[in-house]
XYZ file of C-alpha atoms in Angstrom:
673
model
C 167.218 -47.033 142.426
C 166.478 -49.272 139.629
C 169.558 -49.568 136.759
C 167.569 -50.753 133.842
C 163.879 -50.554 132.159
C 162.432 -52.648 129.751
C 161.313 -50.576 126.109
C 157.526 -51.548 124.214
C 159.706 -53.176 122.083
C 161.484 -55.447 124.466
C 164.622 -53.884 124.388
C 166.657 -53.474 127.739
C 168.103 -49.576 128.478
C 169.874 -47.731 130.993
C 167.498 -46.054 133.978
C 167.125 -42.115 134.053
C 165.647 -40.833 136.238
C 165.946 -37.837 134.622
C 162.772 -38.575 132.030
C 160.369 -38.919 134.648
C 161.278 -35.336 136.247
C 161.586 -34.192 132.091
C 157.975 -35.554 131.453
C 156.580 -34.194 134.740
C 158.065 -31.008 134.238
C 156.498 -30.665 130.318
C 152.947 -31.579 132.076
C 153.135 -29.083 134.440
C 154.392 -25.914 132.053
C 151.246 -26.817 130.346
C 148.846 -25.613 133.331
C 151.838 -23.209 134.229
C 153.361 -24.502 136.289
C 157.035 -23.510 137.212
C 158.985 -25.314 139.546
C 161.101 -27.795 137.647
C 162.247 -28.369 141.387
C 158.748 -30.579 142.119
C 159.537 -32.181 139.590
C 162.622 -33.733 140.415
C 161.081 -34.481 143.873
C 158.023 -35.495 142.198
C 160.253 -37.495 140.209
C 161.833 -39.474 143.290
C 158.622 -39.897 144.901
C 157.821 -42.102 141.340
C 160.883 -43.923 141.808
C 160.223 -45.069 145.511
C 156.899 -45.601 144.837
C 158.395 -48.162 142.030
C 160.967 -49.642 144.320
C 157.349 -50.417 146.884
C 155.222 -52.251 144.258
C 157.564 -53.833 141.505
C 159.334 -56.189 143.928
C 161.078 -58.253 141.526
C 162.029 -57.270 137.820
C 162.788 -55.236 135.422
C 159.760 -52.068 135.300
C 158.194 -51.668 132.197
C 158.026 -48.363 131.024
C 153.781 -48.284 130.791
C 154.889 -49.256 134.998
C 156.686 -46.837 135.173
C 153.768 -43.309 133.242
C 151.565 -45.162 135.324
C 153.906 -44.988 138.890
C 154.042 -41.211 137.134
C 149.576 -41.031 137.266
C 149.606 -42.370 140.237
C 151.555 -40.026 141.974
C 150.608 -37.026 141.169
C 146.972 -37.010 141.973
C 147.967 -39.022 144.911
C 150.197 -35.862 145.786
C 147.729 -33.276 144.778
C 147.979 -32.435 141.172
C 145.095 -33.064 139.666
C 145.999 -30.211 136.670
C 149.148 -31.536 135.794
C 147.949 -35.403 136.124
C 145.660 -34.053 133.575
C 147.999 -33.157 131.519
C 150.010 -36.116 131.533
C 147.447 -38.270 130.420
C 146.172 -36.356 127.555
C 150.146 -36.506 126.064
C 150.464 -40.218 127.489
C 147.309 -40.973 125.293
C 148.745 -38.223 122.343
C 151.894 -39.962 121.643
C 150.469 -43.538 122.082
C 147.630 -42.687 119.161
C 151.044 -41.737 117.098
C 152.404 -44.788 117.842
C 149.462 -46.930 116.932
C 149.415 -44.764 113.469
C 152.828 -44.901 112.426
C 152.363 -48.481 112.978
C 148.933 -48.511 111.140
C 150.957 -46.689 107.972
C 153.123 -48.775 107.650
C 150.171 -51.456 108.057
C 148.590 -49.712 104.687
C 151.530 -49.059 102.774
C 152.228 -53.276 102.893
C 148.795 -52.729 101.484
C 149.110 -50.384 98.724
C 152.777 -51.834 97.223
C 150.346 -55.055 96.646
C 148.014 -52.689 94.857
C 146.549 -49.306 94.735
C 143.477 -48.719 96.826
C 140.231 -48.168 95.182
C 138.884 -44.818 96.390
C 139.240 -43.267 92.901
C 138.340 -45.401 90.434
C 140.496 -42.627 88.217
C 143.924 -43.818 89.510
C 145.874 -46.567 87.518
C 147.895 -48.817 89.839
C 150.852 -47.575 88.289
C 153.963 -47.163 90.353
C 153.658 -43.549 90.797
C 150.408 -44.187 91.860
C 152.057 -46.306 94.305
C 153.932 -43.527 95.173
C 151.134 -41.155 95.262
C 148.908 -43.174 97.655
C 151.575 -44.148 100.159
C 152.143 -40.123 100.020
C 148.557 -39.682 101.199
C 148.335 -41.985 103.764
C 151.175 -40.590 105.541
C 150.148 -36.918 104.558
C 145.792 -37.982 105.855
C 147.328 -39.431 110.088
C 150.047 -36.577 109.807
C 146.286 -33.793 109.199
C 144.086 -36.677 111.826
C 146.708 -36.408 114.900
C 148.791 -33.074 114.428
C 147.528 -30.286 112.300
C 143.346 -30.690 113.136
C 141.885 -30.626 115.955
C 141.154 -32.905 117.633
C 136.856 -32.704 118.051
C 137.445 -32.831 114.283
C 139.296 -35.887 113.787
C 137.425 -37.470 115.784
C 133.974 -36.399 114.538
C 135.460 -37.744 111.266
C 137.360 -41.150 112.697
C 134.488 -42.926 114.612
C 132.857 -42.091 111.395
C 130.335 -39.061 111.875
C 131.431 -36.276 109.589
C 133.961 -37.307 106.449
C 136.201 -34.592 105.312
C 136.422 -35.649 101.937
C 140.337 -35.905 100.462
C 142.131 -35.397 103.859
C 145.751 -35.904 102.508
C 145.263 -32.321 101.150
C 143.788 -31.150 103.592
C 146.484 -28.039 103.892
C 147.799 -28.187 100.676
C 145.439 -26.413 97.986
C 141.995 -26.191 96.649
C 139.482 -28.857 95.151
C 138.174 -27.828 92.093
C 137.755 -25.023 89.182
C 136.257 -23.718 85.829
C 139.436 -22.804 84.167
C 139.435 -19.151 82.015
C 139.829 -20.885 79.311
C 138.861 -18.127 76.149
C 141.862 -15.803 78.767
C 144.698 -18.393 78.425
C 144.342 -18.542 75.276
C 144.068 -15.095 74.419
C 146.934 -13.914 76.703
C 149.302 -16.935 75.996
C 150.337 -19.079 79.983
C 153.298 -20.241 81.676
C 153.094 -23.828 83.060
C 156.514 -22.811 84.977
C 159.538 -23.962 81.518
C 158.784 -20.764 79.465
C 155.462 -18.411 78.276
C 153.458 -20.866 76.053
C 151.831 -17.844 73.020
C 148.122 -17.482 72.509
C 147.234 -20.208 69.081
C 146.737 -18.994 65.678
C 145.391 -22.906 65.339
C 142.941 -25.159 66.143
C 144.818 -27.429 66.703
C 147.031 -25.510 68.709
C 144.038 -24.358 70.498
C 143.246 -27.670 71.145
C 146.533 -29.066 72.667
C 147.104 -25.984 74.813
C 143.541 -26.875 76.125
C 144.345 -30.098 76.963
C 147.980 -28.887 78.652
C 145.844 -26.096 80.723
C 143.654 -29.196 82.234
C 146.657 -31.651 83.172
C 148.739 -27.896 84.602
C 145.389 -27.082 86.674
C 145.181 -30.734 88.322
C 148.792 -30.440 89.141
C 148.205 -27.814 91.226
C 144.073 -29.123 92.862
C 143.408 -32.074 94.176
C 139.520 -32.038 92.316
C 137.817 -31.563 88.108
C 139.427 -29.553 86.353
C 136.440 -27.896 84.157
C 135.713 -25.300 81.013
C 132.735 -23.238 81.545
C 132.205 -22.268 78.425
C 134.067 -24.791 75.658
C 131.867 -24.113 72.436
C 132.398 -20.272 73.628
C 136.814 -20.081 74.113
C 137.639 -22.489 71.133
C 135.123 -20.590 68.501
C 138.509 -17.472 67.944
C 140.836 -19.994 66.987
C 138.410 -22.098 64.731
C 137.808 -19.240 62.249
C 138.761 -19.798 58.703
C 139.698 -23.660 59.734
C 137.761 -26.492 57.284
C 135.506 -28.653 59.870
C 138.097 -31.547 58.938
C 141.128 -29.693 61.348
C 138.081 -28.335 64.151
C 137.357 -32.583 64.186
C 140.527 -33.509 64.276
C 141.853 -31.282 66.786
C 139.033 -32.862 69.173
C 139.780 -35.576 68.101
C 144.025 -35.225 69.554
C 142.335 -33.371 72.104
C 140.127 -36.215 73.739
C 143.214 -38.579 73.181
C 145.505 -36.077 75.285
C 142.878 -36.102 78.088
C 142.873 -40.400 78.363
C 146.712 -40.395 77.586
C 148.119 -37.221 79.157
C 149.045 -37.937 82.669
C 149.133 -35.770 85.846
C 149.718 -35.703 89.340
C 153.104 -37.449 89.153
C 151.741 -39.875 86.136
C 149.157 -40.974 88.518
C 145.945 -40.207 86.465
C 144.295 -37.981 83.862
C 142.914 -34.662 84.780
C 139.338 -34.996 86.588
C 138.968 -33.291 83.365
C 135.081 -31.141 82.172
C 133.716 -29.764 79.020
C 130.301 -27.461 79.036
C 128.918 -26.700 75.529
C 125.869 -26.215 73.995
C 124.635 -22.744 73.872
C 126.877 -21.372 71.514
C 125.133 -19.947 68.339
C 127.820 -18.750 65.960
C 129.722 -20.624 63.525
C 132.454 -21.278 64.555
C 130.815 -21.971 68.497
C 128.182 -24.388 66.492
C 131.395 -26.160 64.551
C 133.203 -26.670 67.974
C 130.428 -28.554 69.091
C 129.981 -30.158 65.966
C 133.207 -32.230 66.276
C 134.036 -32.421 69.791
C 130.138 -34.685 70.128
C 131.054 -36.352 66.893
C 135.079 -36.932 68.038
C 133.707 -38.469 71.287
C 130.911 -41.006 68.971
C 133.588 -42.065 67.097
C 135.618 -43.086 70.028
C 139.848 -43.992 70.611
C 141.589 -45.317 68.449
C 140.294 -48.791 68.502
C 137.237 -47.294 68.720
C 136.550 -47.458 73.047
C 134.829 -44.913 74.809
C 136.514 -41.966 76.642
C 136.674 -42.244 79.723
C 137.772 -38.061 79.823
C 136.515 -35.406 79.410
C 132.800 -36.081 80.868
C 130.391 -33.326 78.314
C 128.100 -31.192 79.182
C 125.298 -30.235 77.033
C 123.809 -27.474 78.515
C 120.306 -27.656 77.647
C 118.470 -24.338 77.040
C 114.206 -22.758 75.656
C 115.498 -20.361 73.007
C 118.895 -21.940 72.355
C 119.372 -25.367 71.410
C 115.611 -27.191 73.295
C 113.049 -26.777 71.171
C 112.936 -27.436 67.050
C 113.431 -24.166 65.523
C 115.821 -23.238 67.627
C 119.271 -22.687 66.588
C 121.486 -25.067 68.225
C 118.479 -27.983 67.713
C 119.980 -30.617 65.956
C 123.156 -29.912 68.344
C 121.116 -30.910 71.008
C 120.104 -33.956 69.104
C 123.082 -34.970 68.212
C 124.428 -34.897 71.819
C 121.548 -36.778 72.511
C 122.708 -39.359 69.695
C 126.351 -39.280 70.737
C 125.488 -40.030 75.077
C 122.690 -43.219 73.670
C 125.797 -44.861 72.920
C 128.966 -43.870 74.774
C 127.206 -42.738 78.154
C 128.423 -38.840 77.831
C 127.403 -35.801 77.701
C 125.574 -35.823 80.658
C 122.864 -33.233 80.385
C 122.839 -29.672 82.325
C 119.185 -27.489 82.260
C 119.488 -23.973 81.921
C 115.440 -23.564 82.601
C 115.341 -24.934 86.390
C 114.451 -22.985 88.752
C 117.726 -22.197 90.354
C 119.311 -21.831 87.210
C 117.260 -19.177 84.674
C 118.306 -16.399 87.096
C 121.928 -16.888 86.068
C 120.773 -17.222 81.462
C 123.401 -19.560 80.240
C 126.795 -18.835 83.136
C 125.820 -21.932 85.561
C 128.695 -24.812 84.267
C 128.502 -27.951 85.980
C 131.270 -30.653 86.739
C 131.220 -34.502 85.798
C 130.755 -35.553 89.598
C 127.905 -32.579 89.920
C 129.310 -29.836 91.233
C 127.976 -26.811 90.638
C 129.822 -23.138 91.816
C 127.246 -19.696 91.024
C 126.707 -17.375 94.198
C 128.963 -15.194 95.779
C 128.951 -13.063 98.717
C 132.133 -11.505 97.400
C 132.046 -10.792 93.719
C 130.229 -11.560 90.811
C 128.083 -14.764 90.896
C 129.952 -16.451 87.641
C 131.449 -19.805 86.877
C 134.170 -19.085 85.515
C 137.826 -18.718 87.495
C 136.125 -20.497 90.045
C 135.712 -24.223 92.302
C 134.944 -25.708 95.422
C 137.240 -25.262 97.995
C 137.045 -28.579 100.281
C 133.446 -29.817 101.269
C 132.389 -32.319 104.473
C 129.719 -35.201 104.374
C 126.900 -35.663 107.287
C 126.658 -39.464 108.114
C 122.998 -38.989 108.159
C 121.690 -42.284 109.046
C 123.754 -42.938 112.094
C 121.574 -39.711 113.304
C 118.553 -41.429 112.146
C 119.723 -45.122 113.992
C 120.439 -42.754 116.711
C 117.089 -40.822 117.410
C 115.455 -44.172 117.746
C 111.911 -42.890 116.002
C 112.064 -39.048 117.730
C 111.724 -36.509 115.625
C 112.415 -34.354 118.162
C 116.394 -36.253 118.308
C 116.782 -36.486 115.038
C 116.360 -32.699 114.019
C 119.028 -31.702 117.561
C 121.298 -34.378 116.918
C 121.910 -32.873 112.857
C 121.796 -29.065 113.571
C 124.328 -30.224 116.034
C 126.424 -32.216 113.288
C 126.250 -29.179 110.285
C 127.341 -26.461 113.347
C 130.791 -29.090 113.953
C 130.543 -29.374 109.970
C 130.760 -25.536 109.480
C 133.322 -25.094 111.765
C 135.742 -27.906 110.621
C 135.472 -26.264 107.277
C 136.640 -22.652 108.927
C 139.246 -24.896 109.588
C 139.643 -25.554 106.931
C 139.121 -22.750 105.510
C 141.813 -21.266 107.666
C 144.349 -22.744 107.045
C 143.654 -23.026 103.499
C 144.017 -19.084 103.005
C 147.586 -19.201 104.977
C 148.721 -21.270 101.580
C 150.930 -18.264 98.777
C 150.637 -18.241 95.053
C 153.781 -19.970 94.369
C 151.943 -22.676 96.265
C 149.828 -22.664 93.513
C 151.887 -21.509 90.475
C 149.809 -22.188 87.357
C 145.878 -21.837 89.483
C 146.986 -18.757 91.277
C 150.632 -18.093 89.404
C 148.923 -17.757 85.754
C 145.254 -15.993 87.338
C 142.856 -19.358 87.172
C 141.637 -18.264 89.956
C 138.541 -14.836 90.098
C 140.934 -11.969 91.921
C 144.159 -13.343 92.032
C 145.713 -11.188 89.232
C 145.780 -8.592 92.191
C 148.552 -10.718 94.613
C 152.089 -10.887 94.354
C 154.352 -15.144 94.857
C 155.271 -14.396 98.405
C 150.929 -13.108 99.100
C 148.965 -14.672 100.485
C 145.352 -16.841 98.809
C 143.621 -16.033 101.681
C 141.588 -12.745 99.679
C 140.747 -14.733 96.624
C 139.552 -17.817 98.047
C 136.972 -16.033 99.871
C 135.197 -15.993 95.703
C 134.934 -20.050 96.333
C 132.648 -22.293 98.029
C 132.748 -24.219 101.277
C 129.945 -26.950 100.818
C 128.161 -29.694 104.129
C 127.658 -32.918 102.034
C 124.787 -35.694 103.154
C 124.809 -39.480 101.636
C 122.134 -41.834 102.798
C 118.953 -39.827 102.817
C 116.941 -42.808 102.029
C 118.182 -44.969 104.421
C 117.453 -42.166 106.877
C 114.241 -41.995 105.770
C 113.532 -45.760 106.737
C 115.385 -44.857 110.374
C 113.236 -42.456 110.418
C 109.731 -43.366 109.074
C 109.781 -47.046 107.863
C 110.217 -46.764 104.696
C 111.820 -44.054 101.726
C 110.825 -41.933 99.916
C 110.565 -44.284 96.872
C 108.129 -46.174 99.096
C 105.981 -43.663 100.910
C 104.718 -40.039 100.601
C 104.947 -39.855 103.298
C 108.318 -40.433 103.579
C 109.493 -37.888 100.732
C 107.751 -35.574 102.013
C 109.907 -35.834 105.670
C 112.926 -36.528 103.623
C 111.846 -32.672 101.830
C 112.141 -31.019 104.979
C 115.224 -32.690 106.821
C 116.642 -31.318 102.948
C 115.063 -28.195 102.961
C 115.854 -27.412 106.235
C 120.348 -28.669 106.165
C 120.125 -26.220 103.404
C 118.028 -23.483 105.631
C 121.013 -24.505 108.115
C 123.816 -23.930 105.532
C 121.998 -20.633 104.481
C 122.643 -19.376 108.309
C 125.649 -20.394 108.660
C 127.352 -18.657 105.548
C 125.629 -15.509 106.588
C 127.754 -15.654 110.521
C 131.024 -16.932 108.802
C 130.315 -14.854 105.290
C 131.470 -17.237 103.392
C 129.761 -19.178 100.779
C 128.620 -21.936 102.833
C 126.256 -24.671 100.074
C 125.101 -27.849 100.748
C 126.300 -30.820 99.016
C 124.380 -33.877 97.515
C 128.124 -36.019 98.767
C 128.900 -38.349 95.147
C 130.082 -40.802 97.123
C 133.697 -43.389 96.398
C 134.986 -43.741 98.393
C 132.956 -42.879 101.414
C 130.226 -44.904 100.597
C 131.226 -48.238 101.533
C 133.197 -46.414 104.758
C 129.819 -45.236 106.857
C 128.067 -47.830 107.019
C 130.676 -50.118 108.155
C 131.189 -48.491 110.613
C 127.429 -47.902 111.955
C 127.351 -51.926 111.265
C 129.638 -52.590 113.582
C 127.980 -50.168 116.424
C 124.883 -50.602 115.688
C 124.424 -53.902 113.868
C 122.215 -55.480 110.950
C 119.320 -53.143 110.701
C 116.933 -53.752 107.814
C 117.209 -51.184 104.839
C 119.502 -49.707 106.803
C 122.506 -51.165 107.461
C 122.140 -54.121 105.636
C 123.854 -53.456 102.291
C 128.048 -52.689 101.398
C 126.116 -49.341 101.282
C 124.619 -46.121 101.885
C 122.873 -44.980 98.838
C 123.785 -41.593 96.763
C 122.559 -38.328 98.787
C 119.024 -38.361 97.750
C 118.842 -41.272 94.969
C 116.316 -43.547 95.277
C 117.718 -47.015 95.998
C 119.149 -48.505 93.183
C 117.948 -51.615 94.042
C 114.054 -50.506 94.525
C 112.090 -51.100 91.641
C 110.678 -48.128 90.083
C 109.357 -46.118 86.438
C 111.937 -43.823 86.021
C 109.008 -40.488 85.774
C 108.404 -41.538 88.590
C 112.491 -41.927 89.987
C 112.555 -38.292 88.751
C 109.514 -36.501 89.942
C 111.222 -37.882 93.148
C 114.557 -36.228 92.208
C 114.440 -33.533 91.125
C 112.262 -31.854 93.887
C 115.735 -32.066 96.416
C 118.195 -30.256 93.018
C 116.951 -27.042 94.507
C 117.861 -27.289 97.970
C 121.904 -28.709 97.003
C 123.285 -25.633 95.804
C 126.832 -26.779 95.767
C 125.770 -29.582 92.447
C 123.613 -32.012 92.713
C 122.923 -35.313 89.700
C 119.534 -37.519 88.818
C 120.729 -40.569 86.536
C 117.817 -43.386 85.992
C 119.612 -46.259 85.254
C 118.048 -48.497 80.705
C 119.304 -52.201 80.537
C 121.151 -51.655 77.491
C 122.668 -48.592 74.951
C 119.758 -46.710 73.777
C 120.727 -45.870 70.203
C 117.908 -47.406 69.153
C 115.110 -45.647 71.284
C 116.301 -42.358 70.984
C 112.893 -41.306 70.799
C 112.894 -42.631 74.480
C 115.466 -40.530 75.654
C 114.440 -37.440 74.990
C 111.289 -37.523 76.384
C 113.298 -39.116 79.516
C 115.062 -35.281 78.631
C 112.259 -33.810 78.466
C 110.690 -34.812 82.084
C 113.757 -34.132 83.776
C 113.800 -30.693 82.717
C 109.529 -30.469 82.920
C 111.099 -31.861 86.898
C 113.352 -28.759 87.834
C 116.580 -31.037 87.652
C 119.448 -29.553 87.489
C 122.064 -31.540 86.454
C 121.305 -35.185 85.387
C 122.996 -38.156 82.879
C 121.278 -41.772 81.600
C 122.956 -45.762 82.253
C 123.588 -48.158 81.028
C 125.857 -51.065 80.273
C 128.882 -50.348 78.277
C 130.798 -53.462 77.340
C 133.670 -54.009 74.758
C 136.597 -56.059 73.567
C 139.529 -55.574 73.569
C 140.912 -58.244 71.267
C 137.935 -57.500 67.896
C 136.725 -53.954 68.965
C 132.859 -55.207 69.947
C 130.553 -53.487 71.499
C 127.217 -54.295 72.785
C 126.707 -56.329 76.373
C 128.731 -59.458 77.587
C 128.161 -61.625 80.021
C 131.622 -64.131 80.291
C 133.525 -63.350 76.377
C 133.056 -61.793 74.013
C 130.393 -63.555 71.129
C 131.486 -62.072 68.426
C 135.469 -63.880 68.815
C 135.208 -65.755 72.257
C 137.767 -63.481 73.843
C 137.420 -62.646 78.115
C 139.927 -59.713 77.435
C 136.265 -57.252 78.038
C 136.698 -53.750 78.698
C 133.681 -52.682 81.470
C 132.156 -49.178 81.313
C 130.181 -47.948 83.428
C 129.534 -44.218 85.591
C 130.649 -43.974 89.114
C 129.880 -40.576 90.644
C 129.425 -38.713 87.813
C 132.183 -39.996 85.587
C 132.892 -42.358 83.648
C 135.808 -45.911 84.979
C 135.914 -49.461 84.057
C 134.623 -51.646 86.143
C 137.977 -53.239 87.539
C 138.474 -50.294 88.637
C 135.175 -49.598 91.412
C 136.400 -49.936 95.311
C 134.038 -53.330 97.044
C 131.325 -50.740 97.434
C 130.759 -49.701 94.508
C 130.907 -52.840 92.491
C 127.835 -53.866 94.481
C 126.270 -50.748 94.323
C 127.025 -51.114 90.624
C 125.794 -54.979 90.461
C 122.737 -54.055 92.547
C 121.187 -51.478 89.641
C 117.403 -52.644 88.243
C 116.796 -50.628 85.357
C 114.270 -47.528 85.563
C 113.263 -48.415 81.469
C 114.212 -51.472 79.436
C 115.199 -51.145 75.827
C 115.454 -54.269 72.898
C 119.176 -55.126 73.023
């Protein structure tokens, strides 16, 4: 009998045969065994085997475990041996995870991860990300079935917002009008309905913040102009302007998520033709145009201007002047972006469709009213499309077979997450569910699970890197070759078809998403380059191209780009966005700006933005495009604002992959500076 054993950390502790017995018995019980005496006898055999093979020195834990495996197999207990091996593997992975977690914590304590460009480097942000890192590992190794966690780890799929897997939902279009009319409770007392525009705007900011604290994704008002209109009656234009300015200030300074970030807010407007609704829209746009206290470009809210013929798109339409104002503001501040209510897939809903700044769209509903308000995305998972193409080696049949397998796996994983989310209770999301923001949540009590109401939400299958996929399959991307474009449409159409079939199979709102890849943009390509090497046009950059976009470094006219990408919007019913890049703010070329928007509408685009660089001197307030320093005061304190995956941020908060993508962007139209 051995007296001592060496632990993995080098410590020498007493040798206890009872621990070998217990390990064998646990493995046996896992496969139906109940004979504790047999486990004790096998433990004795293990010790004898060790005594014969380990003639000198103290045995290590690893040597003992190797001996257990060998004895179980040689004595005819193959099933028990397999269970023991699986248990040992899980323990090894858990130890490695703990070690890896400590490494991540050490990095975060130096600087927060740049997976989300809206998260600061504050102490609270560091605490949030440490908790996030621990949460991700818990879900991957303890809750999520191994088939799904392995697919995420090895890069076949990416489970977005993994740290919130079983805690909450992604996003929502908030019923602002009802909350302002009825009042609400944030947990510390009842907030009565406002009587003036200033109070209503202040409460709108509080509502966004409170809802953000219950969720991990975007917060949006679907009908801001309409919902605010009753509360501006009798107010002067100056009062309404001041209210909208205060709202913008609040949304760029009022933090949520334990102080780690401002709410990820979006505001849809532009179609209310009442005098009060028009005043709300005009005031918000003018306040956004003016900027923050020193003229800085507001990062939030994402303002989304709805474009609709008969309302604002043509001369003579009642809100045509607001459309003109929206373009003027966007040409200076990047926002608003524009959603097109007359596109083939939005038109059936009138003006009901609302987007979020990242691109999310929620409208179809198998279980109730097809509305935007009170609904949102539950979760989404992205497929690594280029990897499937690389593995297919040009064989389209092999490509589609593997794509089908991954789509089915992704939908199963989303269903697993949906079932976990369904068990959450109303009290777990006291504002979102407790104040009845979600459709039908007023029917639930605090202790009730939320399953009956989240069936109104969507489960989204996303994809990234169509351009690299086409290069791997056809030798060219869709910007280079019309045949590649046709193949791209066939692939995305097939994905939509299969996702629709999954919706029928599960009777849930499965949808197809043109993924907003921020933290993911460099992850997939790094894994694939390590596995498959550098493949020209596929794995040779630091990022995969966003969703169905034409590569940012490809020279193409804005009109050709719009035509190519517009064809994909109708398939991606969970959300989509297309961009045109200017090389400078087009404030002096609004004619071109409008021409592009009208071409987008004609190309059946659902949601779009026009990008350009904005550099702002933090010393003198000068705004333009600067290299190293401000040309007016020579200061190097420059704030560089750019759009990233639908919303605005400053370049210093971009991760390395998104910086590489940013620096590779080529203009689709030149503007004189």
